[in-house]
Amino acid sequence: MTDKMNIKQVLFNRRMLICIFTGFSSGLPLYILISLVPAWLRTEGVDLKAIGLFALIQLPFTWKFLWSPLFDRYIPPLGRRRGWLLISQIALLLIIPAYGYLNPKLDLWAIAYLSLIVAFFSASQDIVLDAYRRELLLEAELGLGNAIHVNAYKIASLVPGALSLVLADHLPWASVYLITALFMLPGIVMTLCVSEPILKGAPKTLKAAVIEPFEEFRSRGLKPALLILAFIFFYKLGDSMATALATPFYLDMGFTKTEIGLIAKNAGLWPSVIGGLLGGIWMIRLGINRALWIFGVVQMVAILGFAWLAMLGHNPVWLAVVIGVEALGVGLGTSAFVAFIARTTHPLYTATQFALFTSLAAVPRTFANAATGYMVESLGWKTFFLICFGLAIPGMLLLFKVAPWNEKE
C-alpha cells in the first residue's frame, strides 16, 4: 500500500495543510467550553458544584450521531460538506462573543443554555469535518492526516486555555470572548478556499440517510460488525480510566498545585503532540494495522508508569517522566485509533458512521470513568492502575480479528 507513495509526497501536500485547519477549527470551541468558561465562572465567584455540573453541556458530543444523517442527506448551496461547515462555523463565530454580555452570578442558566448551543454547533462542525477528512484523504494518508488533525486540535487548546486567560487579566471579558471567537476565522477561510469532495452518492431520503449507514455496517456480517464495535469500545478504555483522576492522584502523592501545573502542562501536551505526529509518519510505512499493535503496546505500558509512581510517591522527576511517556503513548495510540475509525467508515455514509463510531468510543469512557473514584477508594492507587492496565488487554486481543498484523490493507 505505502511502497508506491513517497513519504515526502504524503507529508508535504495540500491535504495535510487542510488537516491542520480542520483540527484547529474543531478543537477551539470545545476548549472554550472545558477551559475558558469554567475559569471565567470561577473568577466571577461561581461555586465549584455549579461549575462541575457544566460538564453536562458536553452531551451533544456524545449524541451527535442522532442528527448526523441530516448532513449526509441534505446539501446546502455551498455543497454537502462545505455548506454545513460554513453554517456551523459562522454560528460559532457569532454565538461565542455572547458570553461576554452575561453575568455569571445573575445569568448562570442563560450561560448554561448558551453553552449547550455552542456545544451543539461544535459537535455539528466535528461531524462534517470528520466526514470531509475521510473523503479528502487517500487511503495511504489516513494515518498521517488524522494524526495532524488530532494534534492541531490539541494545539487549539492553547488559545482558550492560555492566551484568553492572559488577556482576561488585562481586558474585560466581553473583549476576551470576542478575540477568542475570531480564531474561528482561519477555519472559515479554509472552508471557503477548499474544494468540495466529489459526491459519490447521497441518500435520497432522510429515512435512507438514517437506515442505510446502519444497514451497510450490518451487511459486513454480524460477527465482524460486533467485533469492530467491541474494539472501538475497549482500545482506549484502559488509558482513559488511568488518566480520569490524574490531578487528584498527583495531589495524593504530595505534589503541589504549582508542580502539577508546570510539569503536567509541559510534560503532557508536547509529548502527546510529538507522539501523534510521529505516529502519523510511522503509519505511512507501518500501515494502520501494525501501528495499532505497536502503539497499543506503548499505550498499555505507559499505564504501568502510574502504578510505579504510586509506589514512589513524591518525585518531580519521575512525575515528568510518567506524564511524558503516558502522553506520548496516548498520542501514538490516538493517531492509529482515529485512522482505523476513518478507514472503517463507508465512503457513502461518512458523516453518520464516523459520528456513530466516535460517539461509541466516548460513551464507555464516560460511564467507566464515573466509577474510578469508587475503585480508588476501595483498592488504592497502585491496584487501580494495574486494573486499568488489565482493561487495556481486551482491546489488544481484538486486534487479532479486526486488524491482523499481516493482513494486506
mmCIF file of C-alpha atoms in Angstrom:
data_model
loop_
_atom_site.group_PDB
_atom_site.id
_atom_site.type_symbol
_atom_site.label_atom_id
_atom_site.label_comp_id
_atom_site.label_asym_id
_atom_site.label_seq_id
_atom_site.Cartn_x
_atom_site.Cartn_y
_atom_site.Cartn_z
ATOM 1 C CA MET A 1 0.000 0.000 0.000
ATOM 2 C CA THR A 2 2.610 2.527 1.094
ATOM 3 C CA ASP A 3 5.519 1.337 -1.043
ATOM 4 C CA LYS A 4 4.205 3.301 -4.010
ATOM 5 C CA MET A 5 3.991 6.525 -2.065
ATOM 6 C CA ASN A 6 6.986 8.601 -1.117
ATOM 7 C CA ILE A 7 6.865 9.856 2.481
ATOM 8 C CA LYS A 8 7.777 13.332 1.314
ATOM 9 C CA GLN A 9 4.821 13.372 -1.073
ATOM 10 C CA VAL A 10 2.472 12.377 1.740
ATOM 11 C CA LEU A 11 3.926 14.875 4.211
ATOM 12 C CA PHE A 12 4.061 17.932 2.016
ATOM 13 C CA ASN A 13 0.812 18.219 0.149
ATOM 14 C CA ARG A 14 -2.252 20.424 0.291
ATOM 15 C CA ARG A 15 -4.372 17.789 2.021
ATOM 16 C CA MET A 16 -2.069 17.729 5.068
ATOM 17 C CA LEU A 17 -2.251 21.527 5.284
ATOM 18 C CA ILE A 18 -6.042 21.326 5.247
ATOM 19 C CA CYS A 19 -5.893 18.839 8.153
ATOM 20 C CA ILE A 20 -4.097 21.475 10.256
ATOM 21 C CA PHE A 21 -7.014 23.853 9.742
ATOM 22 C CA THR A 22 -9.677 21.191 10.346
ATOM 23 C CA GLY A 23 -8.048 20.204 13.651
ATOM 24 C CA PHE A 24 -7.640 23.763 14.912
ATOM 25 C CA SER A 25 -11.199 24.709 13.977
ATOM 26 C CA SER A 26 -12.547 21.564 15.651
ATOM 27 C CA GLY A 27 -10.626 21.972 18.911
ATOM 28 C CA LEU A 28 -11.203 25.679 19.569
ATOM 29 C CA PRO A 29 -14.908 25.651 20.584
ATOM 30 C CA LEU A 30 -14.521 22.506 22.716
ATOM 31 C CA TYR A 31 -11.683 24.028 24.729
ATOM 32 C CA ILE A 32 -13.685 27.222 25.159
ATOM 33 C CA LEU A 33 -16.284 25.049 26.901
ATOM 34 C CA ILE A 34 -13.928 22.966 29.038
ATOM 35 C CA SER A 35 -11.170 25.509 29.774
ATOM 36 C CA LEU A 36 -12.264 29.113 29.332
ATOM 37 C CA VAL A 37 -15.879 29.039 30.552
ATOM 38 C CA PRO A 38 -15.095 27.233 33.852
ATOM 39 C CA ALA A 39 -12.184 29.624 34.533
ATOM 40 C CA TRP A 40 -14.460 32.599 33.845
ATOM 41 C CA LEU A 41 -17.183 31.268 36.138
ATOM 42 C CA ARG A 42 -14.717 30.607 38.960
ATOM 43 C CA THR A 43 -13.118 34.041 38.767
ATOM 44 C CA GLU A 44 -16.605 35.551 38.995
ATOM 45 C CA GLY A 45 -17.333 33.659 42.215
ATOM 46 C CA VAL A 46 -19.496 30.762 40.991
ATOM 47 C CA ASP A 47 -19.234 27.746 43.337
ATOM 48 C CA LEU A 48 -17.434 24.576 42.263
ATOM 49 C CA LYS A 49 -20.544 22.378 42.404
ATOM 50 C CA ALA A 50 -22.285 24.516 39.790
ATOM 51 C CA ILE A 51 -19.146 24.608 37.646
ATOM 52 C CA GLY A 52 -18.855 20.820 37.886
ATOM 53 C CA LEU A 53 -22.373 20.396 36.543
ATOM 54 C CA PHE A 54 -21.299 22.300 33.436
ATOM 55 C CA ALA A 55 -19.624 19.066 32.310
ATOM 56 C CA LEU A 56 -23.111 18.012 31.186
ATOM 57 C CA ILE A 57 -23.013 20.584 28.401
ATOM 58 C CA GLN A 58 -20.702 18.160 26.547
ATOM 59 C CA LEU A 59 -23.583 15.733 25.955
ATOM 60 C CA PRO A 60 -24.028 16.866 22.317
ATOM 61 C CA PHE A 61 -20.577 15.411 21.566
ATOM 62 C CA THR A 62 -21.756 12.019 22.829
ATOM 63 C CA TRP A 63 -25.077 12.057 20.991
ATOM 64 C CA LYS A 64 -24.032 13.764 17.765
ATOM 65 C CA PHE A 65 -24.791 10.643 15.714
ATOM 66 C CA LEU A 66 -28.511 11.356 16.247
ATOM 67 C CA TRP A 67 -28.534 14.303 13.832
ATOM 68 C CA SER A 68 -25.547 13.332 11.677
ATOM 69 C CA PRO A 69 -27.811 11.774 8.949
ATOM 70 C CA LEU A 70 -29.037 15.291 8.156
ATOM 71 C CA PHE A 71 -25.544 16.159 6.961
ATOM 72 C CA ASP A 72 -25.407 13.150 4.649
ATOM 73 C CA ARG A 73 -28.904 13.713 3.257
ATOM 74 C CA TYR A 74 -29.272 17.469 2.674
ATOM 75 C CA ILE A 75 -26.998 19.646 0.549
ATOM 76 C CA PRO A 76 -26.766 23.415 1.307
ATOM 77 C CA PRO A 77 -25.857 25.845 -1.514
ATOM 78 C CA LEU A 78 -22.085 25.654 -0.967
ATOM 79 C CA GLY A 79 -22.032 21.841 -1.049
ATOM 80 C CA ARG A 80 -22.755 18.922 1.264
ATOM 81 C CA ARG A 81 -19.571 19.362 3.318
ATOM 82 C CA ARG A 82 -18.536 22.988 2.777
ATOM 83 C CA GLY A 83 -22.098 24.241 3.146
ATOM 84 C CA TRP A 84 -22.715 22.637 6.538
ATOM 85 C CA LEU A 85 -19.208 23.600 7.661
ATOM 86 C CA LEU A 86 -19.775 27.258 6.865
ATOM 87 C CA ILE A 87 -23.139 27.272 8.666
ATOM 88 C CA SER A 88 -21.700 25.759 11.865
ATOM 89 C CA GLN A 89 -18.536 27.890 11.813
ATOM 90 C CA ILE A 90 -20.348 31.193 11.275
ATOM 91 C CA ALA A 91 -22.824 30.233 14.021
ATOM 92 C CA LEU A 92 -19.915 29.682 16.431
ATOM 93 C CA LEU A 93 -18.248 32.936 15.382
ATOM 94 C CA LEU A 94 -21.435 34.862 16.161
ATOM 95 C CA ILE A 95 -22.518 32.997 19.319
ATOM 96 C CA ILE A 96 -19.259 32.763 21.318
ATOM 97 C CA PRO A 97 -18.965 36.569 21.907
ATOM 98 C CA ALA A 98 -22.393 36.478 23.604
ATOM 99 C CA TYR A 99 -20.742 35.096 26.740
ATOM 100 C CA GLY A 100 -19.162 38.483 27.351
ATOM 101 C CA TYR A 101 -22.552 40.153 27.772
ATOM 102 C CA LEU A 102 -23.731 37.804 30.539
ATOM 103 C CA ASN A 103 -23.142 37.968 34.284
ATOM 104 C CA PRO A 104 -22.193 34.581 35.790
ATOM 105 C CA LYS A 105 -23.875 35.345 39.121
ATOM 106 C CA LEU A 106 -27.119 36.629 37.586
ATOM 107 C CA ASP A 107 -27.319 34.717 34.288
ATOM 108 C CA LEU A 108 -25.992 31.252 35.129
ATOM 109 C CA TRP A 109 -28.871 29.425 33.433
ATOM 110 C CA ALA A 110 -28.528 31.625 30.349
ATOM 111 C CA ILE A 111 -24.830 30.728 30.250
ATOM 112 C CA ALA A 112 -25.727 27.041 30.511
ATOM 113 C CA TYR A 113 -28.208 27.291 27.608
ATOM 114 C CA LEU A 114 -25.682 29.282 25.566
ATOM 115 C CA SER A 115 -23.046 26.622 26.264
ATOM 116 C CA LEU A 116 -25.390 23.886 25.032
ATOM 117 C CA ILE A 117 -25.891 25.838 21.791
ATOM 118 C CA VAL A 118 -22.123 26.233 21.384
ATOM 119 C CA ALA A 119 -21.668 22.508 22.083
ATOM 120 C CA PHE A 120 -24.338 21.630 19.505
ATOM 121 C CA PHE A 121 -22.719 23.657 16.719
ATOM 122 C CA SER A 122 -19.244 22.477 17.761
ATOM 123 C CA ALA A 123 -20.364 18.830 17.613
ATOM 124 C CA SER A 124 -22.060 19.529 14.276
ATOM 125 C CA GLN A 125 -18.840 21.022 12.917
ATOM 126 C CA ASP A 126 -16.990 17.886 14.105
ATOM 127 C CA ILE A 127 -19.435 15.630 12.235
ATOM 128 C CA VAL A 128 -18.805 17.428 8.965
ATOM 129 C CA LEU A 129 -15.045 17.845 9.465
ATOM 130 C CA ASP A 130 -14.653 14.114 10.166
ATOM 131 C CA ALA A 131 -16.655 13.255 7.045
ATOM 132 C CA TYR A 132 -14.745 15.786 4.954
ATOM 133 C CA ARG A 133 -11.350 14.370 6.006
ATOM 134 C CA ARG A 134 -12.464 10.838 5.221
ATOM 135 C CA GLU A 135 -13.493 11.922 1.727
ATOM 136 C CA LEU A 136 -10.446 14.146 1.214
ATOM 137 C CA LEU A 137 -7.578 11.841 2.215
ATOM 138 C CA LEU A 138 -6.229 8.972 0.169
ATOM 139 C CA GLU A 139 -6.168 5.584 1.905
ATOM 140 C CA ALA A 140 -2.393 5.810 2.452
ATOM 141 C CA GLU A 141 -2.817 9.264 4.013
ATOM 142 C CA LEU A 142 -5.473 8.390 6.607
ATOM 143 C CA GLY A 143 -2.936 7.765 9.368
ATOM 144 C CA LEU A 144 -0.878 10.932 8.961
ATOM 145 C CA GLY A 145 -3.818 13.162 8.013
ATOM 146 C CA ASN A 146 -5.832 12.209 11.082
ATOM 147 C CA ALA A 147 -2.733 12.477 13.289
ATOM 148 C CA ILE A 148 -2.162 16.043 12.068
ATOM 149 C CA HIS A 149 -5.838 16.837 12.682
ATOM 150 C CA VAL A 150 -5.709 15.471 16.253
ATOM 151 C CA ASN A 151 -2.551 17.404 17.075
ATOM 152 C CA ALA A 152 -3.832 20.681 15.635
ATOM 153 C CA TYR A 153 -6.914 20.003 17.780
ATOM 154 C CA LYS A 154 -4.713 19.821 20.896
ATOM 155 C CA ILE A 155 -2.720 22.920 19.964
ATOM 156 C CA ALA A 156 -6.022 24.820 19.642
ATOM 157 C CA SER A 157 -6.352 24.356 23.423
ATOM 158 C CA LEU A 158 -3.609 26.949 23.889
ATOM 159 C CA VAL A 159 -5.953 29.732 22.746
ATOM 160 C CA PRO A 160 -8.801 29.351 25.304
ATOM 161 C CA GLY A 161 -6.583 27.641 27.896
ATOM 162 C CA ALA A 162 -3.662 30.068 27.840
ATOM 163 C CA LEU A 163 -3.942 33.142 25.600
ATOM 164 C CA SER A 164 -7.518 34.010 26.574
ATOM 165 C CA LEU A 165 -6.721 33.666 30.284
ATOM 166 C CA VAL A 166 -3.745 36.005 29.933
ATOM 167 C CA LEU A 167 -5.927 38.507 28.073
ATOM 168 C CA ALA A 168 -8.536 38.287 30.858
ATOM 169 C CA ASP A 169 -6.040 39.885 33.266
ATOM 170 C CA HIS A 170 -5.878 42.966 31.037
ATOM 171 C CA LEU A 171 -9.187 43.198 29.153
ATOM 172 C CA PRO A 172 -12.895 42.915 30.010
ATOM 173 C CA TRP A 173 -14.445 39.505 29.411
ATOM 174 C CA ALA A 174 -16.526 40.826 26.509
ATOM 175 C CA SER A 175 -13.302 41.638 24.638
ATOM 176 C CA VAL A 176 -11.731 38.303 25.616
ATOM 177 C CA TYR A 177 -14.620 36.281 24.186
ATOM 178 C CA LEU A 178 -14.711 38.390 21.029
ATOM 179 C CA ILE A 179 -10.990 37.894 20.406
ATOM 180 C CA THR A 180 -11.286 34.170 21.154
ATOM 181 C CA ALA A 181 -14.214 33.838 18.729
ATOM 182 C CA LEU A 182 -12.155 35.484 15.976
ATOM 183 C CA PHE A 183 -9.887 32.413 15.985
ATOM 184 C CA MET A 184 -12.751 30.683 14.139
ATOM 185 C CA LEU A 185 -11.845 32.793 11.095
ATOM 186 C CA PRO A 186 -8.996 30.546 9.847
ATOM 187 C CA GLY A 187 -11.449 27.644 9.676
ATOM 188 C CA ILE A 188 -13.976 29.772 7.800
ATOM 189 C CA VAL A 189 -11.300 30.870 5.305
ATOM 190 C CA MET A 190 -10.338 27.215 4.830
ATOM 191 C CA THR A 191 -13.968 26.275 4.144
ATOM 192 C CA LEU A 192 -14.260 28.998 1.506
ATOM 193 C CA CYS A 193 -10.953 28.106 -0.182
ATOM 194 C CA VAL A 194 -11.105 24.297 -0.356
ATOM 195 C CA SER A 195 -12.995 22.378 -2.995
ATOM 196 C CA GLU A 196 -15.999 20.182 -2.286
ATOM 197 C CA PRO A 197 -15.208 16.444 -2.311
ATOM 198 C CA ILE A 198 -16.604 14.605 -5.328
ATOM 199 C CA LEU A 199 -20.094 13.415 -4.393
ATOM 200 C CA LYS A 200 -20.074 9.646 -4.886
ATOM 201 C CA GLY A 201 -23.713 9.299 -3.966
ATOM 202 C CA ALA A 202 -26.049 10.570 -1.275
ATOM 203 C CA PRO A 203 -29.119 9.080 0.425
ATOM 204 C CA LYS A 204 -32.237 10.066 -1.496
ATOM 205 C CA THR A 205 -34.442 10.425 1.595
ATOM 206 C CA LEU A 206 -33.920 11.223 5.261
ATOM 207 C CA LYS A 207 -35.153 7.738 6.133
ATOM 208 C CA ALA A 208 -32.470 6.285 3.877
ATOM 209 C CA ALA A 209 -29.857 8.552 5.480
ATOM 210 C CA VAL A 210 -30.777 7.136 8.891
ATOM 211 C CA ILE A 211 -31.175 3.469 7.947
ATOM 212 C CA GLU A 212 -28.647 2.851 5.158
ATOM 213 C CA PRO A 213 -25.455 3.562 7.185
ATOM 214 C CA PHE A 214 -26.518 1.003 9.792
ATOM 215 C CA GLU A 215 -27.678 -1.467 7.128
ATOM 216 C CA GLU A 216 -24.350 -1.148 5.311
ATOM 217 C CA PHE A 217 -22.414 -1.749 8.519
ATOM 218 C CA ARG A 218 -24.568 -4.774 9.430
ATOM 219 C CA SER A 219 -24.174 -6.161 5.900
ATOM 220 C CA ARG A 220 -20.483 -6.732 6.595
ATOM 221 C CA GLY A 221 -21.622 -9.610 8.796
ATOM 222 C CA LEU A 222 -22.970 -9.595 12.337
ATOM 223 C CA LYS A 223 -19.835 -11.053 13.895
ATOM 224 C CA PRO A 224 -17.336 -8.699 12.142
ATOM 225 C CA ALA A 225 -19.563 -5.706 12.978
ATOM 226 C CA LEU A 226 -19.774 -6.657 16.658
ATOM 227 C CA LEU A 227 -16.019 -7.230 16.817
ATOM 228 C CA ILE A 228 -15.365 -3.751 15.392
ATOM 229 C CA LEU A 229 -17.762 -2.173 17.902
ATOM 230 C CA ALA A 230 -16.147 -4.091 20.762
ATOM 231 C CA PHE A 231 -12.694 -2.972 19.632
ATOM 232 C CA ILE A 232 -13.783 0.687 19.486
ATOM 233 C CA PHE A 233 -15.210 0.217 22.992
ATOM 234 C CA PHE A 234 -12.082 -1.308 24.564
ATOM 235 C CA TYR A 235 -8.982 0.001 22.745
ATOM 236 C CA LYS A 236 -8.747 3.328 24.631
ATOM 237 C CA LEU A 237 -10.597 2.273 27.787
ATOM 238 C CA GLY A 238 -7.584 1.466 29.973
ATOM 239 C CA ASP A 239 -5.617 4.660 29.389
ATOM 240 C CA SER A 240 -8.786 6.769 29.612
ATOM 241 C CA MET A 241 -9.619 5.377 33.059
ATOM 242 C CA ALA A 242 -5.996 5.704 34.199
ATOM 243 C CA THR A 243 -5.991 9.451 33.498
ATOM 244 C CA ALA A 244 -9.553 10.201 34.656
ATOM 245 C CA LEU A 245 -8.381 11.123 38.170
ATOM 246 C CA ALA A 246 -4.870 12.247 37.258
ATOM 247 C CA THR A 247 -4.890 15.539 39.184
ATOM 248 C CA PRO A 248 -6.327 14.039 42.426
ATOM 249 C CA PHE A 249 -3.702 11.273 42.109
ATOM 250 C CA TYR A 250 -0.868 13.790 41.829
ATOM 251 C CA LEU A 251 -2.215 15.678 44.852
ATOM 252 C CA ASP A 252 -2.448 12.452 46.880
ATOM 253 C CA MET A 253 1.193 11.757 46.015
ATOM 254 C CA GLY A 254 2.131 15.061 47.677
ATOM 255 C CA PHE A 255 2.716 17.238 44.615
ATOM 256 C CA THR A 256 1.849 20.920 44.949
ATOM 257 C CA LYS A 257 -0.557 22.629 42.564
ATOM 258 C CA THR A 258 2.370 24.608 41.157
ATOM 259 C CA GLU A 259 4.363 21.436 40.475
ATOM 260 C CA ILE A 260 1.362 19.829 38.821
ATOM 261 C CA GLY A 261 0.641 22.920 36.726
ATOM 262 C CA LEU A 262 4.192 23.412 35.491
ATOM 263 C CA ILE A 263 5.120 19.754 34.964
ATOM 264 C CA ALA A 264 1.796 18.435 33.666
ATOM 265 C CA LYS A 265 1.310 21.235 31.129
ATOM 266 C CA ASN A 266 4.806 20.977 29.653
ATOM 267 C CA ALA A 267 5.386 17.230 30.006
ATOM 268 C CA GLY A 268 1.853 16.388 28.874
ATOM 269 C CA LEU A 269 0.956 18.494 25.838
ATOM 270 C CA TRP A 270 4.094 18.415 23.722
ATOM 271 C CA PRO A 271 4.967 14.687 24.031
ATOM 272 C CA SER A 272 1.354 13.997 23.058
ATOM 273 C CA VAL A 273 1.701 16.242 20.002
ATOM 274 C CA ILE A 274 5.075 14.719 19.086
ATOM 275 C CA GLY A 275 3.697 11.217 19.597
ATOM 276 C CA GLY A 276 0.756 11.941 17.341
ATOM 277 C CA LEU A 277 2.946 13.348 14.551
ATOM 278 C CA LEU A 278 5.481 10.532 14.804
ATOM 279 C CA GLY A 279 2.630 8.045 14.812
ATOM 280 C CA GLY A 280 1.213 9.541 11.638
ATOM 281 C CA ILE A 281 4.582 9.419 9.881
ATOM 282 C CA TRP A 282 5.324 5.866 11.017
ATOM 283 C CA MET A 283 1.896 4.745 9.833
ATOM 284 C CA ILE A 284 2.892 5.611 6.272
ATOM 285 C CA ARG A 285 5.393 2.745 6.442
ATOM 286 C CA LEU A 286 3.771 0.507 9.029
ATOM 287 C CA GLY A 287 0.175 0.699 7.862
ATOM 288 C CA ILE A 288 -2.748 1.194 10.235
ATOM 289 C CA ASN A 289 -2.938 -2.435 11.405
ATOM 290 C CA ARG A 290 0.648 -2.746 12.597
ATOM 291 C CA ALA A 291 0.509 0.756 14.078
ATOM 292 C CA LEU A 292 -2.476 -0.289 16.214
ATOM 293 C CA TRP A 293 -0.395 -3.186 17.584
ATOM 294 C CA ILE A 294 2.826 -1.278 18.262
ATOM 295 C CA PHE A 295 1.234 1.936 19.522
ATOM 296 C CA GLY A 296 -1.248 -0.050 21.598
ATOM 297 C CA VAL A 297 1.608 -1.758 23.450
ATOM 298 C CA VAL A 298 3.242 1.631 24.180
ATOM 299 C CA GLN A 299 -0.139 2.935 25.348
ATOM 300 C CA MET A 300 -0.528 -0.055 27.718
ATOM 301 C CA VAL A 301 2.986 0.065 29.147
ATOM 302 C CA ALA A 302 2.569 3.788 29.849
ATOM 303 C CA ILE A 303 -0.251 2.937 32.287
ATOM 304 C CA LEU A 304 2.235 0.972 34.405
ATOM 305 C CA GLY A 305 4.147 4.221 34.901
ATOM 306 C CA PHE A 306 1.312 5.476 37.099
ATOM 307 C CA ALA A 307 1.479 2.300 39.220
ATOM 308 C CA TRP A 308 5.232 2.859 39.563
ATOM 309 C CA LEU A 309 4.676 6.476 40.639
ATOM 310 C CA ALA A 310 2.076 5.307 43.175
ATOM 311 C CA MET A 311 4.842 3.255 44.837
ATOM 312 C CA LEU A 312 7.486 6.010 44.611
ATOM 313 C CA GLY A 313 5.356 8.833 45.945
ATOM 314 C CA HIS A 314 6.536 12.438 45.618
ATOM 315 C CA ASN A 315 9.243 12.597 42.945
ATOM 316 C CA PRO A 316 9.016 15.529 40.475
ATOM 317 C CA VAL A 317 11.477 13.976 38.002
ATOM 318 C CA TRP A 318 9.511 10.737 37.785
ATOM 319 C CA LEU A 319 6.270 12.705 37.579
ATOM 320 C CA ALA A 320 7.583 14.400 34.426
ATOM 321 C CA VAL A 321 8.769 11.062 33.006
ATOM 322 C CA VAL A 322 5.473 9.275 33.728
ATOM 323 C CA ILE A 323 3.341 12.094 32.309
ATOM 324 C CA GLY A 324 5.594 12.428 29.255
ATOM 325 C CA VAL A 325 5.596 8.685 28.457
ATOM 326 C CA GLU A 326 1.835 8.430 29.011
ATOM 327 C CA ALA A 327 1.205 11.454 26.769
ATOM 328 C CA LEU A 328 3.487 10.000 24.087
ATOM 329 C CA GLY A 329 1.631 6.674 24.261
ATOM 330 C CA VAL A 330 -1.766 8.360 24.080
ATOM 331 C CA GLY A 331 -0.606 10.461 21.123
ATOM 332 C CA LEU A 332 0.572 7.372 19.258
ATOM 333 C CA GLY A 333 -2.477 5.275 20.138
ATOM 334 C CA THR A 334 -4.971 8.012 19.305
ATOM 335 C CA SER A 335 -3.453 8.668 15.875
ATOM 336 C CA ALA A 336 -3.779 4.997 14.920
ATOM 337 C CA PHE A 337 -7.228 4.654 16.513
ATOM 338 C CA VAL A 338 -8.714 7.645 14.659
ATOM 339 C CA ALA A 339 -7.185 6.406 11.407
ATOM 340 C CA PHE A 340 -8.791 2.983 11.998
ATOM 341 C CA ILE A 341 -12.195 4.598 12.575
ATOM 342 C CA ALA A 342 -11.800 6.645 9.387
ATOM 343 C CA ARG A 343 -10.895 3.527 7.390
ATOM 344 C CA THR A 344 -13.857 1.622 8.840
ATOM 345 C CA THR A 345 -16.430 4.146 7.601
ATOM 346 C CA HIS A 346 -18.070 3.595 4.217
ATOM 347 C CA PRO A 347 -17.419 6.474 1.753
ATOM 348 C CA LEU A 348 -21.160 6.931 1.102
ATOM 349 C CA TYR A 349 -22.054 7.367 4.779
ATOM 350 C CA THR A 350 -19.025 9.068 6.271
ATOM 351 C CA ALA A 351 -20.865 11.642 8.412
ATOM 352 C CA THR A 352 -23.237 9.198 10.118
ATOM 353 C CA GLN A 353 -20.848 6.276 10.585
ATOM 354 C CA PHE A 354 -17.926 8.431 11.735
ATOM 355 C CA ALA A 355 -20.196 10.182 14.250
ATOM 356 C CA LEU A 356 -21.531 6.840 15.458
ATOM 357 C CA PHE A 357 -18.079 5.305 15.955
ATOM 358 C CA THR A 358 -16.592 8.340 17.734
ATOM 359 C CA SER A 359 -19.680 8.596 19.957
ATOM 360 C CA LEU A 360 -19.335 4.919 20.824
ATOM 361 C CA ALA A 361 -15.698 5.499 21.764
ATOM 362 C CA ALA A 362 -16.773 8.290 24.147
ATOM 363 C CA VAL A 363 -19.752 6.606 25.830
ATOM 364 C CA PRO A 364 -17.946 3.739 27.623
ATOM 365 C CA ARG A 365 -15.221 6.084 28.829
ATOM 366 C CA THR A 366 -17.865 8.374 30.293
ATOM 367 C CA PHE A 367 -19.563 5.613 32.272
ATOM 368 C CA ALA A 368 -16.386 3.732 33.223
ATOM 369 C CA ASN A 369 -14.643 6.903 34.371
ATOM 370 C CA ALA A 370 -17.597 7.655 36.638
ATOM 371 C CA ALA A 371 -16.680 4.542 38.671
ATOM 372 C CA THR A 372 -12.972 5.318 39.045
ATOM 373 C CA GLY A 373 -13.361 7.232 42.305
ATOM 374 C CA TYR A 374 -15.130 4.297 43.962
ATOM 375 C CA MET A 375 -12.438 1.912 42.662
ATOM 376 C CA VAL A 376 -9.579 4.001 44.084
ATOM 377 C CA GLU A 377 -11.327 4.322 47.457
ATOM 378 C CA SER A 378 -11.724 0.542 47.663
ATOM 379 C CA LEU A 379 -8.478 -0.665 46.074
ATOM 380 C CA GLY A 380 -5.862 2.066 46.367
ATOM 381 C CA TRP A 381 -3.976 3.782 43.557
ATOM 382 C CA LYS A 382 -1.490 1.041 42.667
ATOM 383 C CA THR A 383 -4.117 -1.702 42.313
ATOM 384 C CA PHE A 384 -6.384 0.685 40.420
ATOM 385 C CA PHE A 385 -3.715 1.380 37.798
ATOM 386 C CA LEU A 386 -2.933 -2.324 37.450
ATOM 387 C CA ILE A 387 -6.638 -2.950 36.768
ATOM 388 C CA CYS A 388 -6.562 -0.181 34.134
ATOM 389 C CA PHE A 389 -3.626 -1.996 32.539
ATOM 390 C CA GLY A 390 -5.676 -5.194 32.538
ATOM 391 C CA LEU A 391 -8.641 -3.429 30.951
ATOM 392 C CA ALA A 392 -6.403 -2.465 28.016
ATOM 393 C CA ILE A 393 -5.738 -6.127 27.205
ATOM 394 C CA PRO A 394 -9.154 -6.982 25.608
ATOM 395 C CA GLY A 395 -8.681 -4.220 23.029
ATOM 396 C CA MET A 396 -5.278 -5.613 22.109
ATOM 397 C CA LEU A 397 -6.617 -9.173 21.815
ATOM 398 C CA LEU A 398 -9.365 -7.970 19.482
ATOM 399 C CA LEU A 399 -6.664 -6.814 17.068
ATOM 400 C CA PHE A 400 -6.222 -10.459 16.048
ATOM 401 C CA LYS A 401 -9.681 -10.208 14.458
ATOM 402 C CA VAL A 402 -10.177 -6.562 13.418
ATOM 403 C CA ALA A 403 -6.607 -5.632 12.368
ATOM 404 C CA PRO A 404 -4.366 -8.710 11.935
ATOM 405 C CA TRP A 405 -0.651 -7.937 11.807
ATOM 406 C CA ASN A 406 -0.020 -9.419 8.350
ATOM 407 C CA GLU A 407 -3.339 -8.516 6.732
ATOM 408 C CA LYS A 408 -2.946 -6.636 3.465
ATOM 409 C CA GLU A 409 -4.504 -3.190 3.848
#
